[in-house]
Amino acid sequence: MKILLVGANGTLGQAVARQLGQQHQILSAGRHSGELRVDLTDDASVADLFVRTGTVDAVISTTGAVHFGPLQEMTPAQFNLGLQDKLLGQVRLALAAQHHLSAGGSITLTSGIISAHPIRDGVNATAVNAALEGFVRAAALELLPRGLRINVISPNVLVESMADYGPYFPGFEAVTAQRAALAFQRAVEGIQSGETLTVW
């Protein structure tokens, strides 16, 4: 397969690239790194990305920023960060990707465990992740008649990211990026659609 991987240089993205790159061609993309540059918060940038890739067999996103902070101090502008970046950024990618997938192609997005298990200071991330999972459930129904699939991966906090995010996840059992990458392989090479594949 020819797979477009957005966020390929991140911790999770690198693991996904290693796992899927064993059998497939990976086109790496990111805001600041990768073979291709793309800003998922910009319509024109995403449209240009697919002009450069042409038709692909799968599109994966392992990227997206959210705001972490106490609800009491949160501003609408801070909450909007996650909406514009991780939520709308991945939705924008999916909306464009559907028109550039080969027959039987798939889209795989990334949410996270706190959609189901909220944490302190994680209101924005919980809302964004839950919205992504809702988008995928609904989008799958409309993509199905066209022979296309969409899924979302919900990983726990990563072992490799515990130095940065560990304090936010007390009592959570971190998973390796490699284990999370297997769920992306299952989404790309499998048959399911509209599902949230949890790696907890």
Coordinates of N, CA and C in Angstrom, one line a residue:
M1 N 0.8 -1.2 0.0 CA 0.0 0.0 0.0 C 0.9 1.3 0.0
K2 N 0.3 2.3 -0.5 CA 0.9 3.6 -0.4 C 0.2 4.4 0.7
I3 N 0.9 4.6 1.8 CA 0.2 5.2 3.0 C 0.8 6.6 3.3
L4 N -0.1 7.5 3.5 CA 0.3 8.9 3.9 C 0.2 8.9 5.4
L5 N 1.3 9.2 6.1 CA 1.3 9.3 7.5 C 1.6 10.7 8.0
V6 N 0.6 11.4 8.6 CA 0.8 12.7 9.0 C 1.2 12.7 10.5
G7 N 2.2 13.3 10.9 CA 2.8 13.2 12.3 C 3.8 12.1 12.4
A8 N 4.4 11.8 11.2 CA 5.4 10.7 11.2 C 6.6 10.9 12.0
N9 N 6.9 12.1 12.4 CA 8.2 12.3 13.2 C 7.9 12.3 14.7
G10 N 6.7 12.2 15.1 CA 6.4 12.2 16.5 C 6.7 10.8 17.1
T11 N 6.6 10.7 18.4 CA 6.9 9.4 19.1 C 6.0 8.3 18.6
L12 N 4.7 8.5 18.5 CA 3.7 7.5 18.0 C 3.9 7.3 16.5
G13 N 4.1 8.4 15.8 CA 4.2 8.4 14.3 C 5.4 7.5 13.9
Q14 N 6.5 7.7 14.6 CA 7.7 6.9 14.3 C 7.5 5.4 14.4
A15 N 6.8 5.1 15.5 CA 6.5 3.6 15.7 C 5.6 3.1 14.7
V16 N 4.6 3.9 14.3 CA 3.7 3.5 13.2 C 4.4 3.3 11.9
A17 N 5.3 4.2 11.6 CA 6.1 4.2 10.4 C 7.0 2.9 10.3
R18 N 7.6 2.6 11.5 CA 8.4 1.4 11.5 C 7.5 0.1 11.3
Q19 N 6.4 0.1 12.0 CA 5.5 -1.1 11.9 C 5.0 -1.3 10.5
L20 N 4.4 -0.3 9.9 CA 3.8 -0.4 8.6 C 4.8 -0.3 7.4
G21 N 5.9 0.3 7.7 CA 6.9 0.5 6.7 C 7.6 -0.8 6.3
Q22 N 7.4 -1.9 7.1 CA 8.0 -3.2 6.8 C 7.4 -3.8 5.5
Q23 N 6.1 -3.4 5.2 CA 5.4 -4.0 4.1 C 4.9 -3.0 3.1
H24 N 4.8 -1.7 3.5 CA 4.2 -0.7 2.7 C 5.0 0.5 2.5
Q25 N 4.7 1.3 1.5 CA 5.4 2.5 1.2 C 4.8 3.6 2.1
I26 N 5.6 4.3 2.9 CA 5.2 5.4 3.8 C 5.6 6.7 3.2
L27 N 4.6 7.6 3.1 CA 4.8 9.0 2.7 C 4.7 9.8 4.0
S28 N 5.8 10.3 4.5 CA 5.8 11.0 5.8 C 5.5 12.4 5.6
A29 N 4.7 12.9 6.5 CA 4.3 14.3 6.4 C 4.2 14.9 7.8
G30 N 4.4 16.2 8.0 CA 4.3 16.9 9.2 C 4.4 18.4 9.1
R31 N 4.2 19.1 10.1 CA 4.2 20.6 10.1 C 5.7 21.1 9.9
H32 N 6.6 20.4 10.6 CA 8.0 20.9 10.5 C 9.0 19.8 10.0
S33 N 8.5 18.6 9.8 CA 9.4 17.5 9.3 C 8.7 16.5 8.4
G34 N 9.4 15.6 7.8 CA 8.9 14.6 6.9 C 9.1 15.0 5.5
E35 N 8.8 14.0 4.6 CA 9.0 14.2 3.2 C 8.1 15.4 2.7
L36 N 7.0 15.5 3.3 CA 6.0 16.5 2.8 C 5.6 17.4 4.0
R37 N 5.4 18.6 3.8 CA 5.0 19.6 4.8 C 3.5 19.8 4.7
V38 N 2.8 19.9 5.9 CA 1.4 20.2 5.9 C 1.0 20.8 7.2
D39 N 0.1 21.8 7.2 CA -0.4 22.4 8.4 C -1.9 22.0 8.4
L40 N -2.3 21.1 9.3 CA -3.7 20.6 9.3 C -4.7 21.6 9.8
T41 N -4.2 22.8 10.2 CA -5.2 23.8 10.6 C -5.5 24.7 9.4
D42 N -4.9 24.4 8.2 CA -5.1 25.3 7.1 C -5.6 24.5 5.9
D43 N -6.8 24.9 5.4 CA -7.5 24.2 4.3 C -6.6 24.1 3.1
A44 N -5.9 25.2 2.7 CA -5.1 25.2 1.5 C -3.9 24.2 1.6
S45 N -3.3 24.2 2.8 CA -2.2 23.3 3.0 C -2.6 21.9 2.9
V46 N -3.7 21.5 3.4 CA -4.2 20.1 3.3 C -4.5 19.8 1.9
A47 N -5.2 20.7 1.2 CA -5.5 20.5 -0.2 C -4.2 20.3 -1.1
D48 N -3.2 21.1 -0.8 CA -1.9 21.0 -1.5 C -1.2 19.7 -1.2
L49 N -1.4 19.2 0.0 CA -0.8 17.9 0.4 C -1.2 16.8 -0.6
F50 N -2.5 16.7 -0.9 CA -3.0 15.7 -1.7 C -2.8 15.9 -3.2
V51 N -2.5 17.1 -3.6 CA -2.0 17.4 -4.9 C -0.7 16.7 -5.1
R52 N 0.1 16.8 -4.1 CA 1.5 16.2 -4.1 C 1.5 14.7 -4.0
T53 N 0.6 14.2 -3.2 CA 0.6 12.7 -3.0 C -0.1 11.9 -4.1
G54 N -1.1 12.6 -4.7 CA -1.9 11.8 -5.6 C -2.8 10.8 -4.8
T55 N -3.3 9.8 -5.5 CA -4.1 8.8 -4.9 C -3.3 8.0 -3.9
V56 N -3.8 7.7 -2.7 CA -3.2 6.9 -1.8 C -4.1 5.7 -1.3
D57 N -3.6 4.7 -0.7 CA -4.4 3.6 -0.2 C -4.8 3.8 1.2
A58 N -4.1 4.6 2.0 CA -4.5 4.8 3.4 C -3.9 6.1 3.8
V59 N -4.7 6.8 4.7 CA -4.2 8.0 5.3 C -4.3 7.8 6.9
I60 N -3.2 8.2 7.5 CA -3.1 8.0 9.0 C -2.7 9.4 9.6
S61 N -3.3 9.7 10.7 CA -2.9 10.9 11.4 C -2.6 10.5 12.8
T62 N -1.4 10.9 13.3 CA -0.9 10.6 14.7 C -0.5 11.9 15.3
T63 N -1.2 13.0 15.0 CA -0.8 14.3 15.4 C -2.0 15.1 16.0
G64 N -1.7 16.2 16.7 CA -2.8 17.0 17.1 C -2.5 17.6 18.5
A65 N -2.6 18.9 18.7 CA -2.3 19.6 20.0 C -3.6 19.9 20.7
V66 N -3.6 19.8 22.0 CA -4.7 20.2 22.9 C -4.2 21.0 24.0
H67 N -5.1 21.7 24.7 CA -4.7 22.5 25.9 C -4.9 21.7 27.2
F68 N -3.9 21.7 28.0 CA -4.0 21.1 29.3 C -3.9 22.2 30.3
G69 N -4.9 22.2 31.2 CA -5.0 23.3 32.3 C -6.3 23.2 33.1
P70 N -6.3 23.8 34.3 CA -7.5 23.7 35.1 C -8.7 24.4 34.5
L71 N -9.8 23.8 34.7 CA -11.1 24.3 34.1 C -11.4 25.7 34.7
Q72 N -11.1 25.9 35.9 CA -11.4 27.2 36.6 C -10.7 28.4 35.9
E73 N -9.5 28.1 35.3 CA -8.8 29.2 34.7 C -8.9 29.2 33.2
M74 N -9.6 28.2 32.6 CA -9.6 28.0 31.2 C -10.4 29.1 30.4
T75 N -9.8 29.6 29.4 CA -10.5 30.6 28.5 C -11.0 29.9 27.3
P76 N -12.0 30.5 26.6 CA -12.5 30.0 25.3 C -11.4 29.8 24.3
A77 N -10.4 30.8 24.3 CA -9.3 30.7 23.4 C -8.4 29.5 23.6
Q78 N -8.2 29.2 24.9 CA -7.4 28.0 25.2 C -8.1 26.7 24.8
F79 N -9.4 26.7 25.1 CA -10.2 25.5 24.7 C -10.2 25.3 23.2
N80 N -10.2 26.5 22.5 CA -10.3 26.5 21.1 C -9.0 25.8 20.4
L81 N -7.9 25.8 21.2 CA -6.7 25.2 20.6 C -6.9 23.8 20.2
G82 N -7.5 23.0 21.1 CA -7.8 21.6 20.8 C -8.8 21.4 19.7
L83 N -9.8 22.3 19.7 CA -10.8 22.2 18.6 C -10.2 22.5 17.2
Q84 N -9.4 23.5 17.1 CA -8.8 23.9 15.9 C -7.7 22.9 15.4
D85 N -6.9 22.4 16.4 CA -5.7 21.6 16.0 C -6.0 20.1 16.0
K86 N -6.2 19.5 17.1 CA -6.4 18.0 17.1 C -7.7 17.6 16.5
L87 N -8.8 18.3 16.8 CA -10.1 17.9 16.3 C -10.3 18.3 14.8
L88 N -10.4 19.6 14.6 CA -10.7 20.0 13.2 C -9.5 19.7 12.3
G89 N -8.3 19.7 12.8 CA -7.2 19.3 11.9 C -7.3 17.9 11.4
Q90 N -7.6 17.0 12.3 CA -7.8 15.6 11.8 C -9.1 15.4 11.0
V91 N -10.1 16.2 11.3 CA -11.4 16.1 10.5 C -11.1 16.7 9.1
R92 N -10.4 17.8 9.1 CA -10.0 18.4 7.8 C -9.2 17.5 6.9
L93 N -8.3 16.8 7.5 CA -7.5 15.8 6.8 C -8.4 14.7 6.3
A94 N -9.4 14.2 7.1 CA -10.3 13.1 6.7 C -11.2 13.6 5.5
L95 N -11.7 14.8 5.7 CA -12.6 15.3 4.7 C -11.9 15.4 3.3
A96 N -10.7 15.8 3.3 CA -9.9 15.8 2.0 C -9.5 14.5 1.6
A97 N -9.1 13.6 2.5 CA -8.6 12.3 2.2 C -9.6 11.4 1.4
Q98 N -10.9 11.5 1.8 CA -11.9 10.7 1.2 C -11.9 10.8 -0.3
H99 N -11.5 11.9 -0.8 CA -11.5 12.1 -2.3 C -10.2 11.7 -3.0
H100 N -9.3 11.2 -2.2 CA -8.0 10.8 -2.8 C -7.6 9.4 -2.4
L101 N -8.6 8.6 -2.0 CA -8.3 7.2 -1.6 C -8.6 6.3 -2.8
S102 N -7.8 5.2 -2.9 CA -8.1 4.2 -3.9 C -9.3 3.3 -3.4
A103 N -9.8 2.5 -4.2 CA -10.9 1.6 -3.8 C -10.5 0.7 -2.6
G104 N -11.3 0.7 -1.6 CA -11.0 -0.1 -0.4 C -10.0 0.6 0.5
G105 N -9.8 1.9 0.3 CA -8.9 2.7 1.1 C -9.4 3.0 2.5
S106 N -8.5 3.5 3.4 CA -8.9 3.7 4.7 C -8.3 5.0 5.3
I107 N -9.0 5.5 6.3 CA -8.5 6.7 7.1 C -8.4 6.2 8.5
T108 N -7.3 6.6 9.2 CA -7.1 6.2 10.6 C -6.7 7.5 11.4
L109 N -7.5 7.9 12.4 CA -7.2 9.1 13.2 C -6.7 8.6 14.6
T110 N -6.4 9.6 15.4 CA -5.9 9.3 16.8 C -6.7 10.1 17.8
S111 N -7.2 9.5 18.8 CA -7.9 10.1 19.9 C -7.0 9.9 21.2
G112 N -7.6 9.2 22.2 CA -6.8 8.9 23.4 C -7.7 8.5 24.5
I113 N -7.1 7.8 25.5 CA -7.8 7.2 26.6 C -8.7 8.1 27.4
I114 N -8.3 9.4 27.4 CA -9.1 10.3 28.3 C -10.4 10.7 27.7
S115 N -10.7 10.2 26.5 CA -12.1 10.4 26.0 C -13.0 9.6 26.9
A116 N -12.6 8.5 27.5 CA -13.4 7.6 28.3 C -13.0 7.7 29.8
H117 N -11.8 8.1 30.1 CA -11.3 8.2 31.4 C -10.6 9.6 31.7
P118 N -11.4 10.6 32.0 CA -10.9 12.0 32.1 C -9.9 12.1 33.2
I119 N -9.0 13.0 33.1 CA -7.9 13.3 34.0 C -8.0 14.8 34.4
R120 N -7.3 15.1 35.5 CA -7.3 16.5 36.0 C -6.6 17.4 34.9
D121 N -7.1 18.5 34.7 CA -6.6 19.5 33.7 C -6.8 19.0 32.2
G122 N -7.6 18.0 32.0 CA -7.7 17.4 30.7 C -9.1 17.6 30.0
V123 N -9.8 18.6 30.4 CA -11.2 18.8 29.9 C -11.1 19.0 28.4
N124 N -10.2 19.8 27.9 CA -10.1 20.1 26.4 C -9.8 18.8 25.7
A125 N -8.8 18.0 26.2 CA -8.4 16.8 25.5 C -9.6 15.8 25.5
T126 N -10.3 15.6 26.6 CA -11.4 14.7 26.7 C -12.5 15.1 25.7
A127 N -12.8 16.3 25.6 CA -13.9 16.8 24.7 C -13.4 16.5 23.2
V128 N -12.2 16.9 22.9 CA -11.7 16.7 21.6 C -11.7 15.2 21.2
N129 N -11.1 14.4 22.1 CA -11.0 12.9 21.7 C -12.4 12.3 21.6
A130 N -13.3 12.7 22.4 CA -14.7 12.1 22.3 C -15.3 12.6 21.0
A131 N -15.1 13.8 20.6 CA -15.7 14.3 19.4 C -15.1 13.6 18.2
L132 N -13.8 13.3 18.2 CA -13.2 12.6 17.1 C -13.8 11.2 17.0
E133 N -14.0 10.5 18.1 CA -14.6 9.2 18.1 C -16.1 9.2 17.5
G134 N -16.8 10.3 17.9 CA -18.1 10.4 17.3 C -18.1 10.7 15.8
F135 N -17.2 11.5 15.4 CA -17.0 11.8 14.0 C -16.8 10.5 13.2
V136 N -15.9 9.7 13.7 CA -15.6 8.4 13.0 C -16.8 7.5 12.9
R137 N -17.5 7.4 14.0 CA -18.7 6.5 14.0 C -19.7 6.9 12.9
A138 N -19.9 8.2 12.8 CA -20.9 8.7 11.8 C -20.3 8.7 10.4
A139 N -19.1 9.1 10.3 CA -18.5 9.1 8.9 C -18.4 7.8 8.3
A140 N -18.1 6.8 9.1 CA -18.0 5.4 8.6 C -19.3 5.0 7.8
L141 N -20.4 5.4 8.3 CA -21.7 5.0 7.7 C -21.8 5.6 6.3
E142 N -21.3 6.8 6.1 CA -21.4 7.4 4.8 C -20.3 7.0 3.9
L143 N -19.2 6.5 4.4 CA -18.1 6.0 3.6 C -18.3 4.6 3.1
L144 N -19.0 3.8 3.9 CA -19.2 2.4 3.6 C -19.8 2.1 2.2
P145 N -20.8 2.8 1.7 CA -21.3 2.6 0.4 C -20.3 2.9 -0.7
R146 N -19.3 3.6 -0.4 CA -18.2 4.0 -1.3 C -17.0 3.1 -1.2
G147 N -17.1 2.1 -0.4 CA -16.0 1.1 -0.2 C -14.8 1.6 0.5
L148 N -15.0 2.7 1.4 CA -14.0 3.3 2.1 C -14.2 3.0 3.6
R149 N -13.1 3.0 4.4 CA -13.2 2.8 5.8 C -12.6 3.9 6.6
I150 N -13.0 4.1 7.9 CA -12.4 5.1 8.8 C -12.5 4.5 10.2
N151 N -11.4 4.7 10.9 CA -11.3 4.2 12.3 C -10.5 5.2 13.1
V152 N -10.5 5.1 14.4 CA -9.7 6.0 15.3 C -9.0 5.1 16.3
I153 N -7.8 5.4 16.6 CA -7.0 4.7 17.6 C -7.0 5.5 18.9
S154 N -7.3 4.8 20.0 CA -7.3 5.5 21.3 C -6.2 4.9 22.2
P155 N -5.0 5.4 22.2 CA -4.0 4.8 23.0 C -4.0 5.4 24.4
N156 N -3.4 4.6 25.4 CA -3.1 5.1 26.7 C -1.9 6.0 26.6
V157 N -1.6 6.7 27.7 CA -0.3 7.5 27.7 C 0.8 6.5 27.3
L158 N 1.8 7.0 26.5 CA 2.9 6.2 26.0 C 4.0 6.1 27.0
V159 N 4.6 5.0 27.1 CA 5.8 4.8 28.0 C 6.9 5.9 27.6
E160 N 7.0 6.1 26.3 CA 8.1 7.0 25.9 C 7.8 8.5 26.2
S161 N 6.5 8.7 26.6 CA 6.1 10.1 26.9 C 5.9 10.4 28.3
M162 N 6.2 9.4 29.2 CA 5.9 9.5 30.6 C 6.7 10.7 31.3
A163 N 7.9 10.9 30.8 CA 8.7 12.0 31.3 C 7.9 13.4 31.2
D164 N 7.2 13.5 30.1 CA 6.5 14.8 29.9 C 5.1 14.8 30.5
Y165 N 4.4 13.6 30.3 CA 3.0 13.6 30.6 C 2.6 12.7 31.9
G166 N 3.6 12.0 32.4 CA 3.4 11.1 33.5 C 2.6 11.7 34.7
P167 N 2.9 13.0 35.1 CA 2.1 13.6 36.2 C 0.6 13.7 36.0
Y168 N 0.3 13.8 34.7 CA -1.2 14.0 34.4 C -1.9 12.6 34.5
F169 N -1.2 11.5 34.5 CA -1.8 10.2 34.4 C -1.4 9.3 35.6
P170 N -1.8 9.7 36.8 CA -1.5 8.9 38.0 C -2.3 7.6 38.0
G171 N -1.6 6.5 38.2 CA -2.3 5.2 38.2 C -2.6 4.6 36.9
F172 N -2.2 5.3 35.8 CA -2.5 4.7 34.4 C -1.3 3.8 34.1
E173 N -1.6 2.7 33.4 CA -0.6 1.8 33.0 C -0.2 2.2 31.5
A174 N 1.0 2.8 31.4 CA 1.4 3.3 30.1 C 1.7 2.1 29.1
V175 N 1.5 2.4 27.9 CA 1.7 1.4 26.8 C 2.9 1.9 25.9
T176 N 3.6 1.0 25.3 CA 4.7 1.3 24.4 C 4.1 1.9 23.1
A177 N 4.9 2.7 22.5 CA 4.4 3.2 21.1 C 4.3 2.0 20.1
Q178 N 5.2 1.0 20.3 CA 5.1 -0.1 19.4 C 3.8 -0.9 19.6
R179 N 3.3 -1.0 20.8 CA 2.1 -1.7 21.0 C 0.9 -0.9 20.4
A180 N 1.0 0.4 20.5 CA -0.1 1.3 19.9 C 0.0 1.2 18.4
A181 N 1.2 1.1 17.9 CA 1.4 1.0 16.4 C 0.7 -0.2 15.8
L182 N 0.6 -1.3 16.6 CA -0.1 -2.5 16.1 C -1.6 -2.2 15.8
A183 N -2.2 -1.3 16.6 CA -3.6 -1.0 16.4 C -3.8 -0.3 15.0
F184 N -2.8 0.6 14.7 CA -2.8 1.3 13.4 C -2.7 0.3 12.3
Q185 N -1.9 -0.7 12.4 CA -1.7 -1.8 11.4 C -3.1 -2.5 11.3
R186 N -3.7 -2.8 12.4 CA -5.0 -3.5 12.4 C -6.0 -2.7 11.6
A187 N -6.0 -1.3 11.9 CA -7.0 -0.5 11.2 C -6.8 -0.4 9.7
V188 N -5.5 -0.3 9.3 CA -5.2 -0.2 7.9 C -5.4 -1.5 7.1
E189 N -4.9 -2.6 7.7 CA -4.9 -3.9 7.0 C -6.2 -4.7 7.3
G190 N -7.0 -4.3 8.3 CA -8.2 -5.1 8.6 C -9.4 -4.7 7.8
I191 N -10.6 -5.1 8.4 CA -11.8 -4.8 7.7 C -12.8 -4.0 8.5
Q192 N -12.5 -3.6 9.7 CA -13.4 -2.9 10.5 C -13.5 -1.4 10.1
S193 N -14.6 -0.8 10.4 CA -14.8 0.6 10.1 C -15.8 1.2 11.2
G194 N -15.5 2.5 11.5 CA -16.3 3.2 12.4 C -16.0 2.8 13.9
E195 N -14.9 2.2 14.1 CA -14.5 1.7 15.4 C -13.5 2.6 16.1
T196 N -13.5 2.6 17.4 CA -12.4 3.1 18.2 C -11.6 2.0 18.8
L197 N -10.4 1.8 18.3 CA -9.5 0.7 18.7 C -8.7 1.2 19.9
T198 N -9.0 0.6 21.1 CA -8.4 1.1 22.3 C -7.1 0.3 22.5
V199 N -6.1 1.0 23.0 CA -4.8 0.4 23.4 C -4.5 0.8 24.8
W200 N -5.2 0.1 25.7 CA -5.1 0.5 27.1 C -4.4 -0.6 27.9

